[in-house]
Amino acid sequence: MNLVPGRPEFTILRAGHAEFRVTDLDRARSFYVDLLGFVEEERDRDRVYLRGYEEVAHHSLVLRRAASPGVGHIAFRVASEDDLERLERLHRHHSLPVRWVQHEEAGQGRALRVQDPAGLPVEFYHAMDGAERLLQRFDLYRGAFVMRLDHFNCQVPDVETAARWYQQHLGFACSEYTETADDPPSLWAIWLHRKQNVHDLALMNGVGPRVHHAGFWVQDQQSVLRACDILAAAGMADRIERGPGRHGLSNAFFLYLRDPDHNRLELYTGDYLIADPDWRPIRWSINDPRRATFWGHAAPASWFEEASLVESVADGSLVAPRPPRLRDRPEFVT
Amino acid sequence: MNLVPGRPEFTILRAGHAEFRVTDLDRARSFYVDLLGFVEEERDRDRVYLRGYEEVAHHSLVLRRAASPGVGHIAFRVASEDDLERLERLHRHHSLPVRWVQHEEAGQGRALRVQDPAGLPVEFYHAMDGAERLLQRFDLYRGAFVMRLDHFNCQVPDVETAARWYQQHLGFACSEYTETADDPPSLWAIWLHRKQNVHDLALMNGVGPRVHHAGFWVQDQQSVLRACDILAAAGMADRIERGPGRHGLSNAFFLYLRDPDHNRLELYTGDYLIADPDWRPIRWSINDPRRATFWGHAAPASWFEEASLVESVADGSLVAPRPPRLRDRPEFVT
Amino acid sequence: MNLVPGRPEFTILRAGHAEFRVTDLDRARSFYVDLLGFVEEERDRDRVYLRGYEEVAHHSLVLRRAASPGVGHIAFRVASEDDLERLERLHRHHSLPVRWVQHEEAGQGRALRVQDPAGLPVEFYHAMDGAERLLQRFDLYRGAFVMRLDHFNCQVPDVETAARWYQQHLGFACSEYTETADDPPSLWAIWLHRKQNVHDLALMNGVGPRVHHAGFWVQDQQSVLRACDILAAAGMADRIERGPGRHGLSNAFFLYLRDPDHNRLELYTGDYLIADPDWRPIRWSINDPRRATFWGHAAPASWFEEASLVESVADGSLVAPRPPRLRDRPEFVT
Amino acid sequence: MNLVPGRPEFTILRAGHAEFRVTDLDRARSFYVDLLGFVEEERDRDRVYLRGYEEVAHHSLVLRRAASPGVGHIAFRVASEDDLERLERLHRHHSLPVRWVQHEEAGQGRALRVQDPAGLPVEFYHAMDGAERLLQRFDLYRGAFVMRLDHFNCQVPDVETAARWYQQHLGFACSEYTETADDPPSLWAIWLHRKQNVHDLALMNGVGPRVHHAGFWVQDQQSVLRACDILAAAGMADRIERGPGRHGLSNAFFLYLRDPDHNRLELYTGDYLIADPDWRPIRWSINDPRRATFWGHAAPASWFEEASLVESVADGSLVAPRPPRLRDRPEFVT
């Protein structure tokens, strides 16, 4: 596997925001804002715009009223407006669907939406309104003290092809990866980053294209545990799908939640800084029991089987997913 | 020093509640409820009744509208109604002022108020209304997650005499104590308990009778640190008087706050269980720098000099304090 | 159910220590001392004596070399030497096996061993050597920072009968209990205490007499999580049986570990103080999913099925357990 | 103030390591390794090489035997070997002293040492041996669980000139800065970064050139508090100079320690990610009491007055410091 990123003529900065389709906007808002403590920046008839306490841009999570659950798009911020034209050229050159959007999301400038080679709906944007810095408004902190969006995790039928695209054409670097036990091994999952930590985007082998989860960073382990306590106290313990636990891969202390529409989010802390571009990616075997949960707990089958359908950037219809090329879970998960 | 408690014919259970005089009830309520997260159980024209998330009785802190700051009384819960008559007899026998009160505090049955030998206004009561158990209502937790009242700390001019009263006549046991560097040493302060931790009542040498602080227990160090963050964010950093730090004596992780009327409260965690009645009290020297702050930070002079005046149980007037028998602070505090 | 404790003529103070049978003393010592950070106070050919950082007595856990795993005895400390004779009379009066032991455990005075009505081997003792107080020797803290023994949890075939014994004859008070969904309900489990927190002894319906676990108190949630990290790093993730999680019953943040001989211990924090003797016990239904794990995770079947056999106090042979009177687990655990 | 960084032809990656002069190597090693838990990677007659648990390179702190305390150099890692020649050209062009070193520090390739315009001894290097990744060896964690070097803080007589050099010529970006209350204001201090958090290098107005401290990142607030407890338990509370507390500037939870030679280090957590190059620097006024300590505690005078002398890269002699251009502390610090 060639793990060296390409050097594109544009600069993707980081995971920027996700748009979750929700069937009941009030119910979803209550889950994210009243229980988990997301900051509500703005709300209109069809959308609620949320962010974490550390973030100084308008939103990192959009809840959009829709007829069914799913993910409208995942979005990356780029370094300049011109980068958007460069990204348009790249995608057109590879005959990938592109669409410009403007005035659709509050607080955001024009954006380029593309369907990536795996079928994921990806948005690129540069301009977004600033928002009041609440990092030191500790008197306003509520819920799990969600600090910021960290990454997206997506299931795709063919990880090797998708990973090559993000590494060679979009400039993502690999922090860690998982291979099958075959000889030669196949790439089963990969953690890719632009900002200086473990990932902005993880790609896992599975039924896809689907968005598995959006990961939000919290500042300590207590914040993760408090999320469990709060949800259980509110009679929503069934929203806790997996964890709290420690990932071997990434070292993160994690919790997976399903929102009222079963879209999945992760609360996450404890990964590490990667400030050296010559970082040597860490290899894991799919059947290493410490890879997924360092403490040895098996993930539930739902964690491997269920994920959010994604929209076509052309018409907003949901993209039919395809089966994966490889078995979708470790041998010890049944 | 004789440290063995007497065996009275009544049973004092624990520190029960304190009544703080405040000059602006709304301002005080905002400090305790909106910022620190105390639970407001009831409010009337002159009083706000507060408690912690772990407590299942009506109140452990009363804010009472008054013309000046101070402490109306500190109160201990006893095991039965009959204990109140027994306590009345004891105090009358020693010619100490007593007064029965009823229907004064909401949620509480009849109570016996006395002026102890040092002049402190002490209330004994048994009956108090129950309150909803919020320990597992994590969705309601706010502020510093204050769990429960733990203890009172009082300044008296003559600690030896006051300590003898609480030990021999009221059955308190000593957990730790501080002596002067004199030969023979004098008792400078003493930590006395009825429930099974370090104290329900501490007596310190100083201008008195005054109540130095009421101590509230929180469940972890983060709760203490969060109180600092919240107060500073709300523009009230000047309410932080001392800490956070570790006490050598009691091992507690502490923070001292002054409410808007300058009454003092402590947030407190990390002391220890004393389940054995033959516990050997721990002796400290007043000049041991690790005694007050294990990490070596000196307390500010205000911590030794300032405390709340207390009421006469007879007529509610404030008791004029007297100078202490011994120097009121360690040699290294100027 | 009558939940009022009797008033015996002796005073049991608290859970004092447990004796675990281990087949490889070095291996067991390494697990408890090198990984979990228990303090080793003394060691001889057949026993290792351990305690927590807060404890000032010689030991709270004895590892004893034996041909098979199991529990030699659980022990309660009493308030005086004379209490031992009073306890002997009580047990003889009820025709229960008793045996005096002396010079068997290092650091401990004479002790009375009895087989309780359920068949559990229980030791009572008063005298034990003191040990250096390490609470403030933070430079020595290792592993999970285990503070002190908290409680024993035992499986018995008939909880109602066993509970009646401990309440009426030994003076234990009930903090919380679990009933079946039958009409009328049966007592399925009970949490009993002498010291002022949730329990010194829990009795659960199950194959018995067996000791389910000894619970050790740690000071914060991080200590529990750190235990998981350390065990996994040392290649012993398979020693983690259940948790970390929050108990509904007791509110404790818990972790269940199996030592190398499969004896079970719990690391435990976050329960609450019970300083009022008129505490109203909290009732739970066996089928309330929040009872066992507040966050909704089901316990593994092993947690209900497996426990340590116990010794006969007469001859040290292992007592054959009997099936329980009631189903041994909630309906949702299969 | 122009806050836009220049675009040099080389890439500085991050703060790499510091070299502290110590007069007693064993005593210093004991402080850093035995008490604070730094990882010792290698040791020879004159140097001890240390790092944190997250770091995978040979060292981030060198203790070097010397006749007096001080700092030998601070070092930044660059992206390639060729960057070193480019940096040599830049410094020669500006007539700044340069010297190539090789085989001086174990585990490191050739390095370029320069005296920067303010007189600070700065090393640039690319090649360093890898070291075993201990991030998940939780069984080895000791002390304060130090994770990684984060930044250097230096006192210079003229911050504006020094800041211009690092921004315009070396490509550092500004995260936050402090101005005087004058009209127009002067730049009093600046926080500059290459990696994606608040700083790799802070420059403060003061007697200089001196290194004020090296900052090491820990993963949570408990690690900071544990350092206090451990030092105090070991009788070294006098090594605690300031904190624990919260910085307003950077939002970090901090602790300042003086090693046995009075070189200063900071333990540090809780700052934030800066992944956007168009981050708008945050401005503070020198007299804002929340700037230095969000909770309002004043820093001790020693924190402003004392710092480590630095070496000449030409001959290793200590550089004579000069007085600062501006008053060296806020008005409220006396």
XYZ file of N, CA and C in Angstrom, chain B residues 221-222 225 228-229 231-235 237-238 240 242-244 246 253 290 294-297, chain D residues 221-222 225 228-229 232-235 237-238 240-244 246 253 290 294-297:
138
model
N -12.707 16.260 41.780
C -11.893 17.459 41.661
C -12.387 18.358 40.539
N -12.878 17.776 39.460
C -13.390 18.590 38.359
C -14.514 19.518 38.799
N -12.923 22.546 40.218
C -12.311 23.383 39.177
C -13.380 24.057 38.334
N -14.618 27.292 39.736
C -13.737 28.429 39.426
C -14.014 28.945 38.025
N -14.072 28.047 37.068
C -14.293 28.440 35.676
C -15.617 29.181 35.511
N -17.482 30.773 37.830
C -17.493 32.078 38.494
C -16.686 33.094 37.685
N -15.518 32.684 37.197
C -14.702 33.618 36.417
C -15.412 34.008 35.126
N -16.048 33.031 34.484
C -16.762 33.328 33.239
C -17.890 34.323 33.473
N -18.486 34.255 34.652
C -19.597 35.152 34.984
C -19.108 36.477 35.572
N -17.796 36.705 35.519
C -17.273 37.975 36.019
C -17.188 38.031 37.529
N -14.808 36.280 39.502
C -13.569 35.659 39.991
C -13.206 36.189 41.364
N -13.652 37.404 41.668
C -13.312 37.947 42.994
C -14.041 37.220 44.122
N -13.656 34.062 44.496
C -12.724 32.974 44.823
C -11.700 33.523 45.803
N -9.639 31.416 48.089
C -8.482 30.553 48.356
C -8.700 29.217 47.668
N -7.628 28.711 47.035
C -7.701 27.439 46.353
C -7.981 27.640 44.895
N -8.138 26.563 44.150
C -8.205 25.185 44.622
C -6.861 24.696 45.126
N -5.011 21.394 47.990
C -5.163 20.200 48.818
C -4.863 20.583 50.259
N -9.472 18.121 48.898
C -9.260 19.047 47.797
C -10.314 20.137 47.962
N 2.613 22.073 55.440
C 1.742 21.175 54.693
C 0.378 20.990 55.350
N -1.314 21.444 51.559
C -0.322 20.386 51.371
C 0.722 20.787 50.336
N 0.297 21.590 49.349
C 1.203 21.961 48.262
C 2.041 23.184 48.609
N 1.826 23.742 49.810
C 2.709 24.795 50.263
C 2.226 26.220 50.056
N 1.117 26.422 49.330
C 0.616 27.774 49.140
C 0.128 28.330 50.484
N -6.787 17.381 33.635
C -6.544 18.206 34.816
C -5.998 17.373 35.974
N -6.447 16.145 36.106
C -5.957 15.301 37.203
C -4.455 15.108 37.136
N -2.943 18.044 38.815
C -3.132 18.012 40.270
C -2.279 16.919 40.904
N 1.205 17.990 41.730
C 1.290 18.718 43.012
C 1.331 17.746 44.176
N 0.423 16.792 44.164
C 0.354 15.825 45.264
C 1.659 15.040 45.394
N 4.558 17.288 46.688
C 4.389 17.592 48.109
C 4.654 16.360 48.963
N 4.179 15.209 48.506
C 4.402 13.978 49.271
C 5.883 13.670 49.387
N 6.648 14.024 48.359
C 8.085 13.762 48.354
C 8.865 14.883 49.033
N 8.151 15.803 49.677
C 8.842 16.877 50.405
C 9.367 17.969 49.489
N 7.344 20.389 47.870
C 6.295 21.359 47.563
C 6.901 22.694 47.156
N 8.118 22.960 47.602
C 8.730 24.244 47.226
C 9.103 24.292 45.753
N 6.844 23.852 43.525
C 5.617 24.381 42.917
C 5.664 25.898 43.004
N 5.737 26.565 41.862
C 5.858 28.027 41.888
C 4.523 28.732 41.700
N 3.696 28.195 40.819
C 2.454 28.903 40.468
C 1.450 27.897 39.955
N 0.202 28.064 40.397
C -0.858 27.175 39.957
C -1.019 26.044 40.939
N -1.923 25.113 40.631
C -2.667 24.982 39.391
C -3.687 26.101 39.205
N -6.116 28.281 35.764
C -6.546 28.385 34.364
C -5.963 29.665 33.799
N -5.118 24.897 31.399
C -5.028 24.580 32.818
C -3.559 24.298 33.083
N -7.983 38.664 34.046
C -8.298 37.300 33.632
C -7.302 36.750 32.598
N -7.215 33.205 34.776
C -8.638 33.430 34.541
C -9.401 33.564 35.846
N -8.945 32.848 36.874
C -9.655 32.843 38.157
C -9.253 34.016 39.043
N -8.309 34.838 38.569
C -8.000 36.046 39.292
C -6.804 36.006 40.219
N -6.204 34.843 40.439
C -5.025 34.776 41.302
C -3.870 35.520 40.626
